[in-house]
mmCIF file of C-alpha atoms in Angstrom:
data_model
loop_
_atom_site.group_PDB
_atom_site.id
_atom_site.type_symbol
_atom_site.label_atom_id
_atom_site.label_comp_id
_atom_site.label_asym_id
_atom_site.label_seq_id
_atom_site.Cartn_x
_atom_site.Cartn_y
_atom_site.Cartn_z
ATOM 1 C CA UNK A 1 0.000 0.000 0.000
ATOM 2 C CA UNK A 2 0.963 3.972 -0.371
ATOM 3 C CA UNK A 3 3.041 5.183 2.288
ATOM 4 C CA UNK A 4 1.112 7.766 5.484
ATOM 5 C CA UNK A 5 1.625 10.913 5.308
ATOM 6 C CA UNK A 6 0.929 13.909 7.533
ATOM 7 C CA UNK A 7 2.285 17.638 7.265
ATOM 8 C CA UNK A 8 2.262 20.086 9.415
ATOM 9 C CA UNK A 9 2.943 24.037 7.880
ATOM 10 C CA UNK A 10 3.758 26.462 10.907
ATOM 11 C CA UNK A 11 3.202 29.456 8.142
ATOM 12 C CA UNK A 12 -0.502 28.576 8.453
ATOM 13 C CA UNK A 13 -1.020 27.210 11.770
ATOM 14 C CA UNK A 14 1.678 26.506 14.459
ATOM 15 C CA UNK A 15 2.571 23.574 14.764
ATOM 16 C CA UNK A 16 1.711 21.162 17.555
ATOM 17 C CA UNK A 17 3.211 21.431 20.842
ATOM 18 C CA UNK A 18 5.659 17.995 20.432
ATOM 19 C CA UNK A 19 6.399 19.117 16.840
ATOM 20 C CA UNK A 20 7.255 22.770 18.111
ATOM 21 C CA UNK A 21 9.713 21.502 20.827
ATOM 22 C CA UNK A 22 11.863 19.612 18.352
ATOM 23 C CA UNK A 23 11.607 22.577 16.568
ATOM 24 C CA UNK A 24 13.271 25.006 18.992
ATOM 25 C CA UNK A 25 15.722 22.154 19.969
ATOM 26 C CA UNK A 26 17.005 21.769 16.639
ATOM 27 C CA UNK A 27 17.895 25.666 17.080
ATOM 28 C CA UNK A 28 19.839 25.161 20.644
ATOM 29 C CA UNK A 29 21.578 22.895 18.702
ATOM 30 C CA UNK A 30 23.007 24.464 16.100
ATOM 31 C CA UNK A 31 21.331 22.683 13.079
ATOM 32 C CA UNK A 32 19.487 25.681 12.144
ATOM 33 C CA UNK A 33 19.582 29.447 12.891
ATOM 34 C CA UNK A 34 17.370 31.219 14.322
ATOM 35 C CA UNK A 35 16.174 33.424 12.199
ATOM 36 C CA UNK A 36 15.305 30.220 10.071
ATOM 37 C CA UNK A 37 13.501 27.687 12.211
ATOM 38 C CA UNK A 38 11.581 24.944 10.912
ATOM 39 C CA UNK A 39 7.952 25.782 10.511
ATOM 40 C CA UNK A 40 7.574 23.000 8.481
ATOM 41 C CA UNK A 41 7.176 19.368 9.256
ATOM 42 C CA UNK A 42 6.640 16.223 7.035
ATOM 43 C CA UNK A 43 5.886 12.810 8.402
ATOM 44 C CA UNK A 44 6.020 9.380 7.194
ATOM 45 C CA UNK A 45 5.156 5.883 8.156
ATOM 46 C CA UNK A 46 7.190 3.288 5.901
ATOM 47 C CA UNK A 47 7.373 -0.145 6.203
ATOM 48 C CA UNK A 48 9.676 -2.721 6.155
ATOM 49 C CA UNK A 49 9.970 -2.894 2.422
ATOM 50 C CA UNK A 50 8.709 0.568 0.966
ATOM 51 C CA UNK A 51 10.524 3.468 -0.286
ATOM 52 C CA UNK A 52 10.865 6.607 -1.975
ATOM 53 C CA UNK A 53 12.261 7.707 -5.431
ATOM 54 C CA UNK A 54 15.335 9.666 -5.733
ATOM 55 C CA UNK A 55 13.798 13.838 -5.535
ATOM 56 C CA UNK A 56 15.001 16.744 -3.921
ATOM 57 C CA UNK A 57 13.279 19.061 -2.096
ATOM 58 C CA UNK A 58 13.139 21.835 -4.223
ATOM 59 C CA UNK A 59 13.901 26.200 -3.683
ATOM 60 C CA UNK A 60 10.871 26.743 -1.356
ATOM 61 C CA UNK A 61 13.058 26.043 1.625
ATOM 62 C CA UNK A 62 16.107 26.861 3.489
ATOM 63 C CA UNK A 63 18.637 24.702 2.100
ATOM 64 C CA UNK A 64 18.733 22.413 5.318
ATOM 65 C CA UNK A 65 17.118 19.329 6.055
ATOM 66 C CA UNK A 66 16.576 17.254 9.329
ATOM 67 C CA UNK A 67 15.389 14.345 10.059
ATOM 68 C CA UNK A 68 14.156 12.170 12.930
ATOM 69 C CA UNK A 69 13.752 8.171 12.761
ATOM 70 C CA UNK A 70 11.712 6.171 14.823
ATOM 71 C CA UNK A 71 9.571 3.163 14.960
ATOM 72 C CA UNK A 72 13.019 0.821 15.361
ATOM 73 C CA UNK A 73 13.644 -0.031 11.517
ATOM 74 C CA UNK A 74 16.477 0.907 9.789
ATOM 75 C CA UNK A 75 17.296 1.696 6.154
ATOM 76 C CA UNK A 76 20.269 3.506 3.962
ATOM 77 C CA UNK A 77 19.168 6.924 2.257
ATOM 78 C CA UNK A 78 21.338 7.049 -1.094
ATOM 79 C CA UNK A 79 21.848 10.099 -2.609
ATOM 80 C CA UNK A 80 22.600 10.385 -6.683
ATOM 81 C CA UNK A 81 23.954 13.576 -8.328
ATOM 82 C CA UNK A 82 21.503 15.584 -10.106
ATOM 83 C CA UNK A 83 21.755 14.573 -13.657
ATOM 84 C CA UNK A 84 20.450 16.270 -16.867
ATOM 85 C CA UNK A 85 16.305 15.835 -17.681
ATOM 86 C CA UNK A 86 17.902 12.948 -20.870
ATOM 87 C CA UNK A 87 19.638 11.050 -17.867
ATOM 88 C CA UNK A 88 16.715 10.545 -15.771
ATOM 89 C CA UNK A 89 15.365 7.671 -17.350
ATOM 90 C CA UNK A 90 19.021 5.796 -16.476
ATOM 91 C CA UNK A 91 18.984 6.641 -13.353
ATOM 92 C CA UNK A 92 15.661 5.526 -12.147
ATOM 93 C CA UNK A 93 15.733 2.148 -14.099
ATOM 94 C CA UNK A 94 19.700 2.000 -12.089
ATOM 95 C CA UNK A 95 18.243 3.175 -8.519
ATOM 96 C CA UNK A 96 16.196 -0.572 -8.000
ATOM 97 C CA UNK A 97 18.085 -2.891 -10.273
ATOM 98 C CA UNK A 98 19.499 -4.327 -7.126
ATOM 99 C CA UNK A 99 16.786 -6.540 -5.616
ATOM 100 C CA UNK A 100 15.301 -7.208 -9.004
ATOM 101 C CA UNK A 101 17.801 -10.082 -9.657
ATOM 102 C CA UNK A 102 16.044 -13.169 -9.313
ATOM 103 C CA UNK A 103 18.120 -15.467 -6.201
ATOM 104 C CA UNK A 104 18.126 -12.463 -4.366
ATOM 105 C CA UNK A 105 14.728 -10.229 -3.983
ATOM 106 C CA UNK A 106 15.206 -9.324 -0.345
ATOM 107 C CA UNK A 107 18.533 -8.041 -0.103
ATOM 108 C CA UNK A 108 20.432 -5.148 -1.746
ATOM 109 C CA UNK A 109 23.990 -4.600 -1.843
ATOM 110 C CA UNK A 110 25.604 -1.306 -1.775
ATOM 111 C CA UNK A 111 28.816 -0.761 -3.478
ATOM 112 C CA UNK A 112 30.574 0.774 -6.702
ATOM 113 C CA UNK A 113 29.472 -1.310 -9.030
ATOM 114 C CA UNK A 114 26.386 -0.608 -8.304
ATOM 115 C CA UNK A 115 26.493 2.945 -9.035
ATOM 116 C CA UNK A 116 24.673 4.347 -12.360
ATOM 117 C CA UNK A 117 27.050 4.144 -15.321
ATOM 118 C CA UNK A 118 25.960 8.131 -15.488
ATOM 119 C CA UNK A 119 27.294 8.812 -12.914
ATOM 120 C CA UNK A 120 30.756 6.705 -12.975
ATOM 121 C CA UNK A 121 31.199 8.621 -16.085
ATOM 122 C CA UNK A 122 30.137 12.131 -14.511
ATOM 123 C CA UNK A 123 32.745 11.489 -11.851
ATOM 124 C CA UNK A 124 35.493 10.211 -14.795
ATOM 125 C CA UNK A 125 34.845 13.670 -16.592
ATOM 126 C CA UNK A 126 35.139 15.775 -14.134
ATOM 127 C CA UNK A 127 36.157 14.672 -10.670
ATOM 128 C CA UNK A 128 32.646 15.925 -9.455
ATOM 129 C CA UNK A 129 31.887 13.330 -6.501
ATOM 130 C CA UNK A 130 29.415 9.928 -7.179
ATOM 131 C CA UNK A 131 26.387 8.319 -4.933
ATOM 132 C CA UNK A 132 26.436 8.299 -1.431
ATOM 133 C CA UNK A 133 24.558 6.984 1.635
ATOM 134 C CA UNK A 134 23.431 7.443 4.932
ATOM 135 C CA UNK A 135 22.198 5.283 7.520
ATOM 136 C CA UNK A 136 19.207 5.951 9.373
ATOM 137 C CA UNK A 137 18.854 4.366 12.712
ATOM 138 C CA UNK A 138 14.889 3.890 13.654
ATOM 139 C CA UNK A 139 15.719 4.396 17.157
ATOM 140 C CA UNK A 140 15.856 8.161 17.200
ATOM 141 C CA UNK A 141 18.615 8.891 14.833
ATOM 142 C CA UNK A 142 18.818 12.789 13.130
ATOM 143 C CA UNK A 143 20.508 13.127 10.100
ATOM 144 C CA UNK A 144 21.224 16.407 8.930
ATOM 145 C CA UNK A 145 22.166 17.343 5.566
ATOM 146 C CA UNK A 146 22.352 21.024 3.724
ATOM 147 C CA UNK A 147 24.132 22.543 1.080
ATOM 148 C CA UNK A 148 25.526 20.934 -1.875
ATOM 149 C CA UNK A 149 23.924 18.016 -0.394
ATOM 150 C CA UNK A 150 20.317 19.700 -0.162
ATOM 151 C CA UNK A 151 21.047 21.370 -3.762
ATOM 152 C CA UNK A 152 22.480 19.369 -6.321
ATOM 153 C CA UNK A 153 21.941 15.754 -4.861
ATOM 154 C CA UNK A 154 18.675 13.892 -5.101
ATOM 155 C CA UNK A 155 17.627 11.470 -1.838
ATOM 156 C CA UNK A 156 15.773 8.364 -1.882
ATOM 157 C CA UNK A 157 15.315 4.741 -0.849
ATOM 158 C CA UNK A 158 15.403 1.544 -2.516
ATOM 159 C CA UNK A 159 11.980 -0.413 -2.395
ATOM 160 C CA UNK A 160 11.169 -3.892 -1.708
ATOM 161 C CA UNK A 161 13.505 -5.073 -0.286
ATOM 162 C CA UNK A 162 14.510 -5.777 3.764
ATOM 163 C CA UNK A 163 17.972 -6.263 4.009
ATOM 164 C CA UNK A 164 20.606 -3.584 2.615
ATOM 165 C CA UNK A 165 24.460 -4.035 2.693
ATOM 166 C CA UNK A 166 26.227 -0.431 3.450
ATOM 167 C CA UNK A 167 28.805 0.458 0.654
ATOM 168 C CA UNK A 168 32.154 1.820 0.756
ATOM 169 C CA UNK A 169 30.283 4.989 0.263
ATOM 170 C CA UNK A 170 28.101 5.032 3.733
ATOM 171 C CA UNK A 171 28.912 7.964 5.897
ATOM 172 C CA UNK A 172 28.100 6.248 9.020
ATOM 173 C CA UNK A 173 28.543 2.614 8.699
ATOM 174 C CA UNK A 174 31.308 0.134 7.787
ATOM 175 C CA UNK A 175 31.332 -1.295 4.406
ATOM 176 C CA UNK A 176 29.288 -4.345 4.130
ATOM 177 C CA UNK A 177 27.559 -3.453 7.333
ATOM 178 C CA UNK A 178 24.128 -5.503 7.749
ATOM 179 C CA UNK A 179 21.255 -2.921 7.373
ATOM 180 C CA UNK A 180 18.064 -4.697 8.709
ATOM 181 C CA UNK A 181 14.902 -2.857 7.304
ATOM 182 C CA UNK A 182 11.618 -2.451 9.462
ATOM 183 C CA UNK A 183 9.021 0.066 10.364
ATOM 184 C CA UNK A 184 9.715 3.019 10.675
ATOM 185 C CA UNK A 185 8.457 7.023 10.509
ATOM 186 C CA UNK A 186 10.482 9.947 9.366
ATOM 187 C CA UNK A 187 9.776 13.253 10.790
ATOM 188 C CA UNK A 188 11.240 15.613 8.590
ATOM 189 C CA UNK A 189 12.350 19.413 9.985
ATOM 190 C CA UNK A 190 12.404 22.139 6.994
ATOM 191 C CA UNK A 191 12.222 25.955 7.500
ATOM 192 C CA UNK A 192 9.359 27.377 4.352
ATOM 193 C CA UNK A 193 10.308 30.751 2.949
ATOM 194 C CA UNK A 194 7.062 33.478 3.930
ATOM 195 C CA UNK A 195 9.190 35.616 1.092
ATOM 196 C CA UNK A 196 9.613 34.580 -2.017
ATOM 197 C CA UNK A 197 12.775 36.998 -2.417
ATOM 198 C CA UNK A 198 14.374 34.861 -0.209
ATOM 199 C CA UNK A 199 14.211 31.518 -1.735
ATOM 200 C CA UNK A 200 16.735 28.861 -2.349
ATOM 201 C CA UNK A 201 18.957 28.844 -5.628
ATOM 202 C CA UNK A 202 18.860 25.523 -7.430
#
């Protein structure tokens, strides 16, 4: 079935109390300023085997994004350079390839050769840096990530499957770590411009 999903837009209404808290601690923290606090909040249930495709956030928010796991699964967000509109197509039909070979539907392994030819050639051209992962830890992990990360990455997950293998390219787990999938629900922290003056470059 489709994933839940509930969002919460401070610019309208504030948000909850428990949303509202995170919010502020996310500022004592240092993640984001505070003259940009998140007034926005997306949340979503997944289960053990769903995902999402690779997507970016887009220019109607700070260029910042954090977010909260819980529910005790765990899974590997990959992110994929932004490619032109003709390599799209490669990229998408690359992104699940894994656990669509047929003695191994449940399990997807994370390494080089599994990156998008695209992309190996992208990084063969011009240095500019390939996939890379993160692992989210269902047991109340935050993952930040901004920037060139935010801008000129895409994030997503890998459907379909319940077991992932991190790759030399994990930021947070050794390569050929055991990543056991599960359910779990992301509560994702963004700041939404009120001025459109002000809104992120792409």
């Amino acid at each position: 079935g489709k994933r839940r999903v509930a969002l919460f837009d401070g610019i309208e209404n504030n948000l909850p109390i428990p949303l509202s808290a995170i919010s502020e601690a996310l500022v004592s923290c240092g993640v984001f300023d505070k003259h940009v606090q998140p007034n926005h909040v997306l949340i979503n249930e997944y289960s053990a085997t769903q995902g999402i495709m690779p997507h970016t956030d887009g220019p109607l928010y700070k260029d910042t994004t954090a977010t909260i796991s819980i529910g005790g699964g765990d899974v590997l967000l990959k992110f994929t350079p932004r490619l032109r509109t003709d390599q799209l197509s490669t990229v998408q039909a690359s992104f699940n390839q894994n656990h669509d070979k047929p003695n191994d539907k449940n399990t997807t392994r994370s390494n080089e050769e599994d990156t998008p030819s695209t992309e190996r050639q992208q990084e063969a051209k011009d240095g500019s840096p390939s996939s890379s992962e993160l692992w989210l830890q269902g047991h109340g992990s935050l993952v930040v990530f901004e920037g060139d990360a935010y801008t000129n990455y895409c994030h997503g997950i890998v459907d379909r499957v319940t077991m992932e293998y991190a790759g030399n390219n994990c930021a947070n787990a050794i390569p050929g770590q055991l990543i056991t999938r599960g359910y779990r629900i992301s509560l994702t922290f963004r700041h939404k411009f009120h001025d459109k003056s002000k809104l992120s470059t792409e």
